[in-house]
Coordinates of C-alpha atoms and ligand atoms in Angstrom, one line a residue:
M1008 CA 6.7 -25.2 -30.7
T1009 CA 7.0 -25.1 -26.9
Y1010 CA 8.4 -21.9 -25.4
E1011 CA 10.1 -21.2 -22.1
T1012 CA 9.2 -18.0 -20.2
I1013 CA 12.1 -15.8 -18.9
I1014 CA 11.2 -13.2 -16.3
G1015 CA 13.3 -10.7 -14.3
L1016 CA 11.9 -8.2 -11.9
E1017 CA 12.9 -4.7 -10.9
V1018 CA 11.3 -3.8 -7.7
H1019 CA 11.3 -0.3 -6.2
V1020 CA 10.8 0.0 -2.5
E1021 CA 10.2 3.3 -0.7
L1022 CA 12.2 3.3 2.5
K1023 CA 10.5 4.0 5.8
T1024 CA 12.5 7.1 6.8
N1025 CA 10.9 10.2 8.3
S1026 CA 12.7 12.6 6.0
K1027 CA 13.8 12.5 2.4
I1028 CA 17.2 11.1 1.2
F1029 CA 19.0 14.4 0.5
C1030 CA 17.0 17.0 2.4
G1031 CA 15.0 17.4 5.6
C1032 CA 11.5 17.3 4.0
S1033 CA 8.9 14.9 5.4
T1034 CA 8.2 11.7 3.5
Q1035 CA 4.6 11.5 4.8
F1036 CA 2.2 10.1 2.3
G1037 CA -1.0 11.9 1.4
A1038 CA 0.0 15.5 2.3
P1039 CA -1.5 18.3 0.2
P1040 CA 0.4 18.5 -3.1
N1041 CA 3.8 20.4 -3.1
T1042 CA 3.8 21.0 0.7
N1043 CA 6.7 18.6 1.5
V1044 CA 9.2 20.4 -0.7
C1045 CA 12.2 22.6 -0.3
P1046 CA 14.9 24.2 -2.6
V1047 CA 17.0 20.9 -2.5
C1048 CA 14.3 18.4 -3.6
T1049 CA 12.9 20.8 -6.2
G1050 CA 16.4 21.2 -7.7
Q1051 CA 16.9 25.0 -7.2
P1052 CA 20.3 26.3 -8.4
G1053 CA 23.0 26.5 -5.7
T1054 CA 21.5 23.8 -3.4
L1055 CA 23.5 20.8 -2.2
P1056 CA 22.3 17.3 -1.2
V1057 CA 23.1 15.9 2.2
L1058 CA 22.8 12.1 2.5
N1059 CA 20.3 10.7 5.0
R1060 CA 22.2 8.1 7.1
Q1061 CA 19.0 6.2 7.9
A1062 CA 18.4 5.5 4.2
V1063 CA 21.8 3.9 4.0
E1064 CA 21.1 1.9 7.1
L1065 CA 17.8 0.5 5.6
A1066 CA 19.5 -0.2 2.3
L1067 CA 22.2 -2.2 4.1
R1068 CA 19.5 -4.1 6.0
A1069 CA 17.7 -5.0 2.7
A1070 CA 20.9 -6.0 0.9
T1071 CA 21.9 -8.1 4.0
A1072 CA 18.5 -9.8 4.2
L1073 CA 18.8 -10.6 0.4
N1074 CA 22.1 -12.3 0.9
C1075 CA 24.1 -9.7 -1.0
H1076 CA 27.7 -8.9 -1.0
I1077 CA 27.9 -5.5 0.6
N1078 CA 30.0 -2.8 -1.1
Q1079 CA 31.4 -1.1 2.0
D1080 CA 32.7 1.6 -0.3
C1081 CA 30.1 2.7 -2.7
K1082 CA 29.0 5.9 -4.5
F1083 CA 26.2 7.8 -6.1
D1084 CA 25.8 8.6 -9.8
R1085 CA 23.6 10.9 -11.8
K1086 CA 21.1 9.3 -14.2
N1087 CA 20.3 12.1 -16.7
Y1088 CA 16.9 12.3 -18.3
F1089 CA 14.2 14.9 -18.9
Y1090 CA 10.8 14.5 -17.5
P1091 CA 8.5 17.0 -15.7
D1092 CA 8.4 15.0 -12.5
L1093 CA 12.2 15.2 -12.2
P1094 CA 12.9 18.9 -11.5
K1095 CA 16.7 18.6 -11.4
G1096 CA 16.9 17.0 -14.8
Y1097 CA 18.7 14.1 -13.3
Q1098 CA 18.1 11.4 -10.7
I1099 CA 20.7 10.6 -8.0
S1100 CA 21.1 6.9 -8.2
Q1101 CA 23.9 4.3 -8.0
Y1102 CA 25.3 2.9 -11.2
D1103 CA 28.4 0.7 -11.1
Q1104 CA 28.9 0.5 -7.3
P1105 CA 25.6 -0.2 -5.6
V1106 CA 25.1 -0.9 -1.9
G1107 CA 24.7 -4.7 -2.5
E1108 CA 25.3 -7.2 -5.3
H1109 CA 25.2 -10.9 -6.1
G1110 CA 22.5 -11.9 -3.6
Y1111 CA 19.5 -14.3 -3.8
L1112 CA 16.0 -14.9 -2.5
E1113 CA 14.6 -18.4 -2.1
I1114 CA 11.0 -19.0 -3.1
L1115 CA 8.9 -22.1 -2.6
V1116 CA 7.4 -23.4 -5.9
G1117 CA 5.2 -26.5 -5.7
G1118 CA 6.9 -27.6 -2.6
E1119 CA 10.4 -27.2 -4.0
T1120 CA 12.8 -24.4 -2.9
K1121 CA 14.1 -22.3 -5.9
R1122 CA 16.8 -19.7 -5.6
I1123 CA 16.3 -16.5 -7.6
G1124 CA 19.4 -14.4 -8.1
I1125 CA 19.5 -10.8 -7.0
T1126 CA 21.8 -8.8 -9.3
R1127 CA 21.9 -5.7 -7.2
V1128 CA 20.3 -3.5 -4.6
H1129 CA 20.9 0.2 -5.0
L1130 CA 19.8 3.4 -3.4
E1131 CA 18.2 6.2 -5.3
E1132 CA 15.8 9.1 -5.0
D1133 CA 12.2 8.9 -6.1
A1134 CA 10.7 11.3 -8.7
G1135 CA 7.6 13.4 -8.3
K1136 CA 4.1 12.3 -9.5
S1137 CA 2.5 13.6 -12.7
M1138 CA -1.3 13.8 -12.7
H1139 CA -2.8 14.0 -16.2
A1140 CA -6.1 15.7 -16.7
S1141 CA -8.7 13.2 -18.0
D1142 CA -9.4 15.4 -21.1
G1143 CA -5.7 15.5 -21.9
S1144 CA -5.6 19.4 -21.6
H1145 CA -2.9 19.6 -19.0
T1146 CA -0.7 17.8 -16.4
L1147 CA -0.1 18.7 -12.8
V1148 CA 3.0 17.7 -10.9
D1149 CA 3.2 16.9 -7.2
Y1150 CA 6.8 17.1 -5.9
N1151 CA 6.1 15.7 -2.5
R1152 CA 7.5 12.3 -3.5
T1153 CA 10.6 13.9 -5.2
G1154 CA 13.6 12.8 -3.1
V1155 CA 11.9 10.1 -1.1
P1156 CA 14.5 7.4 -0.6
L1157 CA 14.1 4.2 -2.6
I1158 CA 16.0 1.0 -3.1
E1159 CA 15.8 -0.7 -6.4
I1160 CA 16.1 -4.5 -6.2
V1161 CA 17.1 -6.0 -9.6
S1162 CA 16.7 -9.8 -10.0
E1163 CA 18.4 -12.1 -12.4
A1164 CA 16.2 -13.4 -15.2
D1165 CA 15.7 -16.6 -13.2
M1166 CA 11.9 -16.8 -13.0
R1167 CA 10.2 -19.2 -15.4
S1168 CA 6.6 -18.4 -14.9
P1169 CA 4.3 -15.6 -13.9
E1170 CA 3.5 -17.5 -10.7
E1171 CA 7.2 -17.6 -9.8
A1172 CA 7.3 -13.9 -10.3
R1173 CA 4.4 -13.4 -7.9
L1174 CA 6.0 -15.6 -5.3
Y1175 CA 9.3 -13.7 -5.6
L1176 CA 7.5 -10.4 -5.2
E1177 CA 5.7 -11.7 -2.2
G1178 CA 9.0 -12.9 -0.8
I1179 CA 10.5 -9.4 -1.3
K1180 CA 7.6 -7.8 0.4
A1181 CA 7.7 -10.1 3.4
I1182 CA 11.4 -9.4 3.9
M1183 CA 11.0 -5.7 3.6
Q1184 CA 8.2 -5.8 6.2
Y1185 CA 10.0 -8.2 8.6
C1186 CA 13.1 -5.9 8.6
D1187 CA 11.0 -2.8 8.9
I1188 CA 12.5 -1.3 5.7
S1189 CA 9.2 -0.3 4.1
D1190 CA 5.5 -0.6 4.6
C1191 CA 5.3 -2.0 1.0
K1192 CA 1.9 -0.6 0.2
M1193 CA 1.4 -1.2 -3.5
E1194 CA -1.7 1.0 -3.6
E1195 CA 0.3 3.9 -2.2
G1196 CA 3.2 3.3 -4.5
S1197 CA 5.7 2.4 -1.7
L1198 CA 6.3 -1.0 -3.5
R1199 CA 6.4 -0.9 -7.3
C1200 CA 7.3 -3.5 -9.8
D1201 CA 8.5 -3.6 -13.4
A1202 CA 9.0 -6.9 -15.1
N1203 CA 11.2 -7.9 -18.0
V1204 CA 9.7 -10.8 -19.9
S1205 CA 10.6 -12.7 -23.0
I1206 CA 10.0 -16.2 -24.3
R1207 CA 12.3 -18.5 -26.3
P1208 CA 11.9 -22.0 -27.8
V1209 CA 12.9 -24.6 -25.3
G1210 CA 16.5 -25.6 -25.9
Q1211 CA 17.6 -22.1 -27.2
T1212 CA 20.3 -20.6 -25.0
E1213 CA 20.3 -17.0 -26.1
F1214 CA 17.6 -14.6 -25.0
N1215 CA 15.0 -13.1 -27.3
P1216 CA 14.1 -9.4 -27.1
K1217 CA 12.2 -8.6 -24.0
A1218 CA 9.2 -6.4 -23.1
E1219 CA 9.4 -4.3 -20.0
L1220 CA 6.0 -4.2 -18.2
K1221 CA 5.1 -1.2 -16.1
N1222 CA 2.1 0.0 -14.1
M1223 CA 1.2 -3.3 -12.4
N1224 CA -0.1 -2.0 -9.1
S1225 CA -1.1 -5.2 -7.3
F1226 CA 0.4 -8.7 -6.9
R1227 CA -2.5 -10.1 -8.9
N1228 CA -1.9 -7.6 -11.8
V1229 CA 1.8 -8.6 -11.9
Q1230 CA 0.8 -12.2 -12.5
R1231 CA -2.0 -11.2 -15.0
G1232 CA 0.1 -8.7 -16.9
L1233 CA 2.9 -11.4 -17.3
E1234 CA 0.4 -14.1 -18.3
Y1235 CA -1.0 -11.8 -21.0
E1236 CA 2.4 -10.8 -22.2
V1237 CA 3.6 -14.4 -22.5
E1238 CA 0.4 -15.2 -24.5
R1239 CA 0.9 -12.1 -26.7
Q1240 CA 4.6 -12.9 -27.5
T1241 CA 3.7 -16.6 -28.2
E1242 CA 1.2 -15.5 -30.8
V1243 CA 3.6 -13.0 -32.4
Y1244 CA 6.2 -15.8 -32.9
E1245 CA 3.6 -18.3 -34.0
D1246 CA 2.5 -15.9 -36.7
G1247 CA 6.1 -15.7 -37.9
G1248 CA 6.7 -12.2 -36.4
T1249 CA 9.3 -10.8 -34.1
V1250 CA 8.9 -9.2 -30.7
D1251 CA 10.2 -5.7 -30.3
Q1252 CA 12.3 -4.6 -27.3
E1253 CA 9.9 -2.1 -25.8
T1254 CA 8.2 -0.8 -22.7
R1255 CA 4.6 -1.7 -22.3
R1256 CA 2.0 -0.7 -19.8
F1257 CA -0.5 -3.0 -18.1
D1258 CA -4.0 -1.7 -18.7
E1259 CA -6.1 -2.8 -15.8
A1260 CA -9.5 -2.2 -17.5
S1261 CA -8.7 -4.4 -20.5
Q1262 CA -6.3 -6.8 -18.6
T1263 CA -3.9 -6.4 -21.5
T1264 CA -0.5 -4.7 -22.1
L1265 CA -0.1 -1.7 -24.4
P1266 CA 3.1 -0.3 -25.9
M1267 CA 4.5 2.9 -24.3
R1268 CA 7.8 3.6 -25.8
S1269 CA 10.9 1.8 -27.1
K1270 CA 13.1 0.9 -24.2
E1271 CA 16.1 3.1 -23.3
E1272 CA 19.6 1.6 -23.1
A1273 CA 21.8 2.5 -20.1
H1274 CA 24.1 4.7 -22.2
D1275 CA 21.1 6.9 -23.0
Y1276 CA 21.2 8.1 -19.4
R1277 CA 24.8 9.5 -19.6
Y1278 CA 25.6 8.2 -16.1
F1279 CA 28.4 9.9 -14.3
P1280 CA 29.6 10.1 -10.6
E1281 CA 27.6 12.5 -8.6
P1282 CA 29.9 15.4 -7.9
D1283 CA 27.9 16.9 -5.0
L1284 CA 28.2 13.9 -2.8
V1285 CA 31.3 12.2 -1.2
R1286 CA 31.6 8.4 -1.4
V1287 CA 29.7 6.3 1.1
S1288 CA 31.9 4.4 3.5
V1289 CA 30.3 1.7 5.6
D1290 CA 32.8 0.6 8.3
D1291 CA 33.0 -2.9 9.7
A1292 CA 31.3 -1.9 13.0
W1293 CA 28.3 -0.5 11.2
L1294 CA 27.9 -3.6 9.0
E1295 CA 28.3 -5.9 11.9
R1296 CA 25.6 -4.1 13.9
V1297 CA 23.2 -4.3 10.9
R1298 CA 23.9 -8.1 10.7
A1299 CA 23.5 -8.6 14.4
E1300 CA 20.2 -6.8 14.5
M1301 CA 18.6 -8.8 11.6
P1302 CA 15.3 -10.2 12.8
E1303 CA 14.3 -13.8 12.1
L1304 CA 13.5 -13.8 8.4
P1305 CA 10.4 -15.4 6.8
A1306 CA 12.1 -18.6 5.5
K1307 CA 13.7 -19.3 8.9
K1308 CA 10.5 -18.6 10.7
R1309 CA 8.6 -21.0 8.4
Q1310 CA 11.1 -23.7 9.0
R1311 CA 10.8 -23.2 12.8
Y1312 CA 7.0 -23.3 12.7
V1313 CA 7.3 -26.7 11.1
A1314 CA 10.1 -28.1 13.2
E1315 CA 9.3 -26.7 16.6
L1316 CA 5.5 -26.1 16.5
G1317 CA 4.7 -29.1 14.3
L1318 CA 2.6 -27.0 11.9
P1319 CA 2.1 -28.3 8.3
E1320 CA 4.3 -26.6 5.6
Y1321 CA 1.2 -25.0 4.2
D1322 CA 0.2 -23.3 7.5
A1323 CA 3.7 -22.2 8.1
G1324 CA 3.9 -20.6 4.7
V1325 CA 0.6 -18.7 5.1
L1326 CA 1.4 -17.5 8.6
T1327 CA 4.9 -16.3 7.8
A1328 CA 4.1 -14.6 4.4
D1329 CA 3.2 -11.4 6.3
A1330 CA 5.2 -10.1 9.2
G1331 CA 2.0 -8.8 10.9
V1332 CA 0.3 -12.2 10.6
A1333 CA 3.3 -14.0 12.1
R1334 CA 3.4 -11.5 15.0
Y1335 CA -0.3 -12.0 15.6
F1336 CA 0.0 -15.8 15.5
E1337 CA 2.9 -15.7 18.0
G1338 CA 0.7 -13.5 20.2
V1339 CA -2.1 -16.1 20.2
I1340 CA 0.2 -19.0 21.1
A1341 CA 2.0 -16.9 23.7
A1342 CA -1.4 -16.5 25.3
G1343 CA -1.6 -20.2 25.7
S1344 CA -3.3 -21.6 22.6
D1345 CA -2.3 -24.7 20.8
A1346 CA -0.3 -23.9 17.6
K1347 CA -2.4 -25.8 15.1
T1348 CA -5.7 -24.6 16.6
A1349 CA -4.5 -21.0 16.5
S1350 CA -3.3 -21.5 13.0
N1351 CA -6.7 -22.8 11.9
W1352 CA -8.5 -19.8 13.4
I1353 CA -6.2 -17.3 11.9
M1354 CA -5.9 -18.8 8.4
G1355 CA -9.6 -19.6 8.2
D1356 CA -11.9 -17.3 10.2
L1357 CA -9.7 -14.3 10.8
L1358 CA -7.9 -13.9 7.4
G1359 CA -11.2 -14.8 5.7
Y1360 CA -12.9 -11.9 7.6
L1361 CA -10.1 -9.5 6.9
N1362 CA -10.0 -10.4 3.2
N1363 CA -13.7 -9.9 2.9
K1364 CA -13.5 -6.5 4.4
G1365 CA -10.3 -5.5 2.5
L1366 CA -8.5 -5.1 5.8
A1367 CA -4.9 -5.8 6.9
I1368 CA -3.9 -7.8 9.9
G1369 CA -3.2 -4.5 11.8
D1370 CA -7.0 -3.8 11.6
A1371 CA -7.9 -7.2 13.1
P1372 CA -11.2 -6.8 15.1
M1373 CA -9.7 -8.7 18.1
T1374 CA -6.4 -8.8 19.8
P1375 CA -4.3 -12.1 19.8
I1376 CA -5.2 -12.4 23.5
Q1377 CA -8.9 -12.1 22.8
L1378 CA -8.6 -14.9 20.1
A1379 CA -6.7 -17.0 22.5
G1380 CA -9.6 -16.5 25.0
L1381 CA -12.1 -17.8 22.4
I1382 CA -9.9 -20.8 21.7
A1383 CA -9.7 -21.5 25.5
E1384 CA -13.5 -21.5 25.8
V1385 CA -13.6 -24.3 23.2
A1386 CA -10.7 -26.2 24.7
S1387 CA -12.3 -26.2 28.1
G1388 CA -15.5 -27.6 26.6
N1389 CA -17.5 -24.5 27.6
I1390 CA -18.8 -24.0 24.1
S1391 CA -18.8 -26.2 21.0
I1392 CA -16.7 -25.3 17.9
K1393 CA -20.0 -24.4 16.1
Q1394 CA -20.9 -22.0 18.8
A1395 CA -17.4 -20.6 18.8
R1396 CA -17.9 -19.6 15.1
E1397 CA -21.0 -17.7 16.2
V1398 CA -19.0 -16.0 19.1
F1399 CA -16.2 -15.1 16.6
K1400 CA -18.7 -13.3 14.5
I1401 CA -20.1 -11.3 17.4
M1402 CA -16.5 -10.5 18.6
C1403 CA -15.8 -9.1 15.1
E1404 CA -18.9 -6.8 15.4
T1405 CA -18.6 -5.8 19.0
G1406 CA -15.0 -6.2 20.0
K1407 CA -16.2 -7.9 23.2
D1408 CA -14.3 -10.8 24.9
A1409 CA -15.5 -14.3 24.2
A1410 CA -16.4 -15.0 27.8
V1411 CA -18.7 -11.9 28.0
I1412 CA -20.5 -12.9 24.7
I1413 CA -21.0 -16.5 25.9
K1414 CA -22.6 -15.3 29.1
E1415 CA -24.7 -12.7 27.3
E1416 CA -25.9 -15.1 24.7
G1417 CA -26.5 -18.0 27.2
M1418 CA -24.3 -20.2 25.2
E1419 CA -22.5 -22.1 27.9
Q1420 CA -22.4 -25.8 27.0
I1421 CA -24.1 -28.1 29.4
S1422 CA -21.5 -30.5 30.6
D1423 CA -23.1 -31.2 33.9
E1424 CA -24.1 -34.9 33.9
G1425 CA -26.9 -34.3 36.4
A1426 CA -28.5 -31.7 34.1
L1427 CA -28.2 -34.0 31.1
I1428 CA -29.3 -37.3 32.4
S1429 CA -33.0 -36.7 32.6
I1430 CA -33.0 -35.4 29.0
I1431 CA -31.1 -38.4 27.8
D1432 CA -33.4 -40.8 29.6
E1433 CA -36.3 -39.2 27.8
V1434 CA -34.6 -39.4 24.4
I1435 CA -33.8 -43.1 25.0
Q1436 CA -37.4 -43.7 26.0
N1437 CA -38.8 -42.0 22.9
N1438 CA -36.5 -43.7 20.4
P1439 CA -36.7 -47.4 21.1
K1440 CA -35.9 -48.3 17.5
S1441 CA -32.6 -46.4 17.5
V1442 CA -31.7 -48.1 20.8
A1443 CA -32.5 -51.5 19.4
D1444 CA -30.6 -50.8 16.2
Y1445 CA -27.5 -49.8 18.1
K1446 CA -27.7 -52.9 20.2
G1447 CA -28.2 -54.9 17.0
G1448 CA -24.8 -53.6 15.8
K1449 CA -25.8 -50.5 13.9
E1450 CA -23.1 -48.1 15.3
K1451 CA -24.7 -45.2 13.4
A1452 CA -27.9 -45.4 15.5
L1453 CA -25.9 -43.8 18.4
G1454 CA -25.5 -40.6 16.3
A1455 CA -29.2 -40.3 16.0
L1456 CA -29.6 -40.5 19.8
V1457 CA -26.9 -37.9 20.3
G1458 CA -28.5 -35.7 17.7
Q1459 CA -31.9 -35.9 19.5
T1460 CA -30.3 -34.9 22.7
M1461 CA -28.5 -32.0 21.1
K1462 CA -31.8 -30.9 19.6
A1463 CA -33.5 -31.1 23.0
T1464 CA -30.8 -28.9 24.6
K1465 CA -30.8 -26.4 21.6
G1466 CA -27.3 -27.4 20.8
Q1467 CA -25.9 -26.5 24.2
A1468 CA -25.1 -30.0 25.5
N1469 CA -21.5 -31.0 25.4
P1470 CA -21.5 -33.7 22.7
A1471 CA -18.7 -35.7 24.3
V1472 CA -20.5 -35.9 27.6
V1473 CA -23.8 -36.8 25.8
N1474 CA -22.1 -39.6 23.9
K1475 CA -20.6 -41.0 27.1
L1476 CA -23.8 -40.8 29.0
I1477 CA -26.0 -42.4 26.3
L1478 CA -23.6 -45.4 26.1
E1479 CA -23.6 -45.8 29.8
R1480 CA -27.4 -45.8 29.9
I1481 CA -27.9 -48.2 26.9
N1482 CA -25.3 -50.6 28.1
H1483 CA -26.9 -50.8 31.6
V1484 CA -30.5 -51.2 30.5
Ligands
LIG3000 ZN1 13.2 18.9 0.3

């Protein structure tokens, strides 16, 4: 039997506001436990929430970027459940009237554009963080995160493979960063992803029970967790069993998923309208300003890089996947570099270096202007591409400009014909066989002569000039 995979994602994104959604506490990550708290976010009796306007602004920006219909009149609801990290005993969220609905995000799968539906984008407050003692004796709770503004982005069950899920998630992250909505650091929990996954025999129209996967804290783990889960469900069906609707946790150590609890239904939460907050009204002027201030989004930028800069689709995809990388690239070409050459350096050497060191583009060891400087040294023939790689490495270590390194290392290419001609004459004299071979029609013999000259100059001769001079010499002898 062949099965079809059905995946929908729920992505939580922490909004980049200075203060929490319903009080003035700081949202700063990494503060000592329980220092960014107050009576409101710890749910003390008699306190009242006050909505942070900037959180609504960022949610509007996200919903707009995800092509949603904006509910200009929306409201908050209470989602009731008991858990130690939720001091109020309920979470303020949005139930039936979210900020945005019916949107979509386009992903590029195997060269084809695929549209993934966005069911809704809603605002809510984050919960605190439980830390369980490794011996199981006790649990500590940090309420610093309680009340940090979040948006939850719920997709339609439109993804058909773990790879599509990863591409969708990367697309969401890119948009959030381009629009300055969130820093999307999965390792700090500012981007979190739950996945609903089920499989069904090809041709079946109704959905089978789904598993909700949690605790996937990297893009790679999202794909791995889903791959494992698809395999597991396939085996269950092939053994004649049934898949339970349940919540499962991805276990990084074993690369498997483990059952957590049976999944709650919406009615278990007893949603009702939040009585402590008035409805949110977004007037036309506000919405129009948000729309007008939208930056160029990744898909548009990718198309522009192909159409206007002549970059291959692949390059455009890599460079625009991260807002920081796109900004860096644009900095390099603004400093005068050719687009394709800049793209090669960034995708190859720079991103390779950063990945190796586990660094982000913001930690790049050189500025875009410095990289443009290195590219210019090659373009002018001052150094060879091979030498440029060497200079690049030294730039990474020292942060010095390419021109300074080239001088210090004595790397300048010898392009001066006068300086090269005596060396070339010697090479020709010492390699009569190669000269004869070339004259006899063996084109390859020329390469041997160029190679000898490069060796004699310790690689510093400009190969193009050497080539030209050797031909001139041979043809005149
Ligand atoms: Zn507070």
